[in-house]
Amino acid sequence: MNNKFEVSTFILRVVLGISFFIHGLTKFQGGIENIVGWFDSIGLPGGLAYVVAVIELVGGLALVIGLGSRVVSILLSLVMIGAMIKVKLAVGFLGNGQMAGYELDLAFLAMAVVIAVNDSKLFALDQVIFNKQTNKNGNQKVA
């Protein structure tokens, strides 16, 4: 049972990490200044665009390799909550034909919360760096 759980959280972690990495990369490749301007136009500080883009880019990569997964997932959860409240709720679950709704944001939020609550240790760099080992019951052993 524990093995299936670890595989499941690993899949969530990698898919979420790739998705956010690509979103962050796109923000920089498409011209971060455009995102800064858009943030300003919706009443958010323009500099926050850099923060969000870096969290998505670096955080996405960190999730893929399993480095700081819980912290990164909490940060990504905050980004998703902010996006849903500030932008997406007004256009509804499926959107309005001009903008996507909050369905994807909600799915990303759910994935991030699962990782934040449960962590993801399978193939995680954290396990190598901090030399964490677990026994058969899933409890941590001191190395």
CSV table of C-alpha atoms in Angstrom, one decimal:
chain,number,residue,atom,x,y,z
A,1,MET,CA,0.0,0.0,0.0
A,2,ASN,CA,2.8,2.5,0.9
A,3,ASN,CA,4.5,1.8,-2.4
A,4,LYS,CA,1.4,2.7,-4.4
A,5,PHE,CA,1.1,5.9,-2.3
A,6,GLU,CA,4.7,6.9,-3.0
A,7,VAL,CA,4.3,6.2,-6.7
A,8,SER,CA,1.1,8.3,-6.8
A,9,THR,CA,2.7,11.3,-5.1
A,10,PHE,CA,5.8,10.9,-7.3
A,11,ILE,CA,3.6,11.2,-10.4
A,12,LEU,CA,1.7,14.2,-9.0
A,13,ARG,CA,5.0,15.9,-8.1
A,14,VAL,CA,6.6,15.4,-11.5
A,15,VAL,CA,3.6,16.4,-13.5
A,16,LEU,CA,2.9,19.4,-11.4
A,17,GLY,CA,6.6,20.4,-11.5
A,18,ILE,CA,6.8,20.1,-15.3
A,19,SER,CA,3.6,22.1,-15.7
A,20,PHE,CA,4.7,24.9,-13.5
A,21,PHE,CA,8.2,24.9,-15.0
A,22,ILE,CA,6.7,25.4,-18.5
A,23,HIS,CA,4.4,28.1,-17.2
A,24,GLY,CA,7.3,30.0,-15.6
A,25,LEU,CA,9.5,29.6,-18.6
A,26,THR,CA,6.8,30.9,-20.9
A,27,LYS,CA,6.4,34.0,-18.8
A,28,PHE,CA,10.1,34.8,-19.3
A,29,GLN,CA,10.3,33.8,-22.9
A,30,GLY,CA,7.2,35.7,-23.9
A,31,GLY,CA,8.5,38.8,-22.3
A,32,ILE,CA,8.2,39.2,-18.5
A,33,GLU,CA,7.5,42.9,-19.1
A,34,ASN,CA,4.2,42.0,-20.6
A,35,ILE,CA,3.3,40.0,-17.4
A,36,VAL,CA,4.4,42.9,-15.3
A,37,GLY,CA,2.1,45.3,-17.2
A,38,TRP,CA,-0.8,42.9,-16.9
A,39,PHE,CA,-0.3,42.6,-13.2
A,40,ASP,CA,-0.3,46.4,-12.9
A,41,SER,CA,-3.5,46.5,-15.0
A,42,ILE,CA,-5.4,44.2,-12.6
A,43,GLY,CA,-4.3,46.1,-9.6
A,44,LEU,CA,-1.3,43.9,-8.4
A,45,PRO,CA,2.2,45.3,-8.0
A,46,GLY,CA,4.1,44.7,-11.3
A,47,GLY,CA,7.1,43.3,-9.4
A,48,LEU,CA,4.9,40.4,-8.2
A,49,ALA,CA,5.0,39.1,-11.7
A,50,TYR,CA,8.8,38.3,-11.2
A,51,VAL,CA,8.1,36.6,-8.0
A,52,VAL,CA,5.3,34.4,-9.5
A,53,ALA,CA,7.4,33.6,-12.6
A,54,VAL,CA,10.5,32.6,-10.5
A,55,ILE,CA,8.3,30.5,-8.1
A,56,GLU,CA,6.8,28.7,-11.1
A,57,LEU,CA,10.1,28.2,-13.0
A,58,VAL,CA,12.5,27.3,-10.1
A,59,GLY,CA,9.7,25.7,-8.0
A,60,GLY,CA,8.7,23.6,-11.0
A,61,LEU,CA,12.2,22.3,-11.5
A,62,ALA,CA,12.6,21.7,-7.7
A,63,LEU,CA,9.5,19.6,-7.7
A,64,VAL,CA,10.7,17.5,-10.7
A,65,ILE,CA,13.9,16.7,-8.9
A,66,GLY,CA,12.3,16.4,-5.5
A,67,LEU,CA,14.0,19.3,-3.7
A,68,GLY,CA,12.0,21.1,-1.0
A,69,SER,CA,8.8,19.6,-2.3
A,70,ARG,CA,6.6,20.6,0.7
A,71,VAL,CA,7.8,24.2,0.7
A,72,VAL,CA,7.5,24.6,-3.0
A,73,SER,CA,4.1,23.1,-3.0
A,74,ILE,CA,2.9,25.6,-0.4
A,75,LEU,CA,4.3,28.5,-2.5
A,76,LEU,CA,2.6,27.1,-5.6
A,77,SER,CA,-0.7,26.7,-3.6
A,78,LEU,CA,-0.5,30.4,-2.7
A,79,VAL,CA,0.1,31.4,-6.3
A,80,MET,CA,-2.9,29.3,-7.4
A,81,ILE,CA,-5.2,30.7,-4.7
A,82,GLY,CA,-4.1,34.2,-5.7
A,83,ALA,CA,-4.8,33.6,-9.3
A,84,MET,CA,-8.2,32.1,-8.7
A,85,ILE,CA,-9.3,34.9,-6.3
A,86,LYS,CA,-7.9,37.8,-8.2
A,87,VAL,CA,-8.6,36.7,-11.8
A,88,LYS,CA,-10.4,33.4,-12.4
A,89,LEU,CA,-13.4,33.4,-10.1
A,90,ALA,CA,-14.9,36.3,-12.0
A,91,VAL,CA,-15.0,34.2,-15.3
A,92,GLY,CA,-16.3,31.0,-13.7
A,93,PHE,CA,-15.2,27.4,-13.6
A,94,LEU,CA,-15.0,27.0,-17.4
A,95,GLY,CA,-14.2,30.5,-18.4
A,96,ASN,CA,-16.1,33.0,-20.5
A,97,GLY,CA,-14.8,32.3,-24.1
A,98,GLN,CA,-12.1,35.0,-23.8
A,99,MET,CA,-10.3,33.6,-20.7
A,100,ALA,CA,-10.0,30.1,-19.2
A,101,GLY,CA,-11.8,29.4,-16.0
A,102,TYR,CA,-10.3,28.3,-12.8
A,103,GLU,CA,-10.6,24.5,-13.4
A,104,LEU,CA,-6.9,24.0,-14.2
A,105,ASP,CA,-5.9,26.3,-11.3
A,106,LEU,CA,-8.1,24.2,-8.9
A,107,ALA,CA,-6.5,21.0,-10.2
A,108,PHE,CA,-3.0,22.4,-9.7
A,109,LEU,CA,-4.0,23.6,-6.2
A,110,ALA,CA,-5.3,20.2,-5.3
A,111,MET,CA,-2.1,18.5,-6.5
A,112,ALA,CA,0.1,21.0,-4.7
A,113,VAL,CA,-1.9,20.5,-1.4
A,114,VAL,CA,-1.5,16.7,-1.7
A,115,ILE,CA,2.2,17.1,-2.0
A,116,ALA,CA,2.5,19.7,0.7
A,117,VAL,CA,0.5,17.5,3.1
A,118,ASN,CA,2.0,14.1,2.3
A,119,ASP,CA,5.4,15.0,0.8
A,120,SER,CA,6.9,12.9,-2.0
A,121,LYS,CA,10.0,10.9,-1.2
A,122,LEU,CA,10.3,8.6,-4.2
A,123,PHE,CA,13.2,9.6,-6.4
A,124,ALA,CA,13.6,12.8,-4.5
A,125,LEU,CA,16.9,14.6,-4.2
A,126,ASP,CA,16.0,15.5,-0.7
A,127,GLN,CA,16.4,11.9,0.3
A,128,VAL,CA,19.9,11.8,-1.1
A,129,ILE,CA,21.0,15.2,0.3
A,130,PHE,CA,19.7,14.7,3.8
A,131,ASN,CA,20.3,10.9,3.7
A,132,LYS,CA,16.8,10.1,5.0
A,133,GLN,CA,16.0,6.5,5.3
A,134,THR,CA,12.7,4.9,6.3
A,135,ASN,CA,11.9,1.6,7.8
A,136,LYS,CA,9.2,-0.8,6.6
A,137,ASN,CA,6.5,1.0,8.6
A,138,GLY,CA,7.3,4.3,6.9
A,139,ASN,CA,8.9,5.8,9.9
A,140,GLN,CA,12.2,7.7,9.5
A,141,LYS,CA,15.3,6.1,10.7
A,142,VAL,CA,18.2,8.2,11.9
A,143,ALA,CA,21.3,7.6,9.7
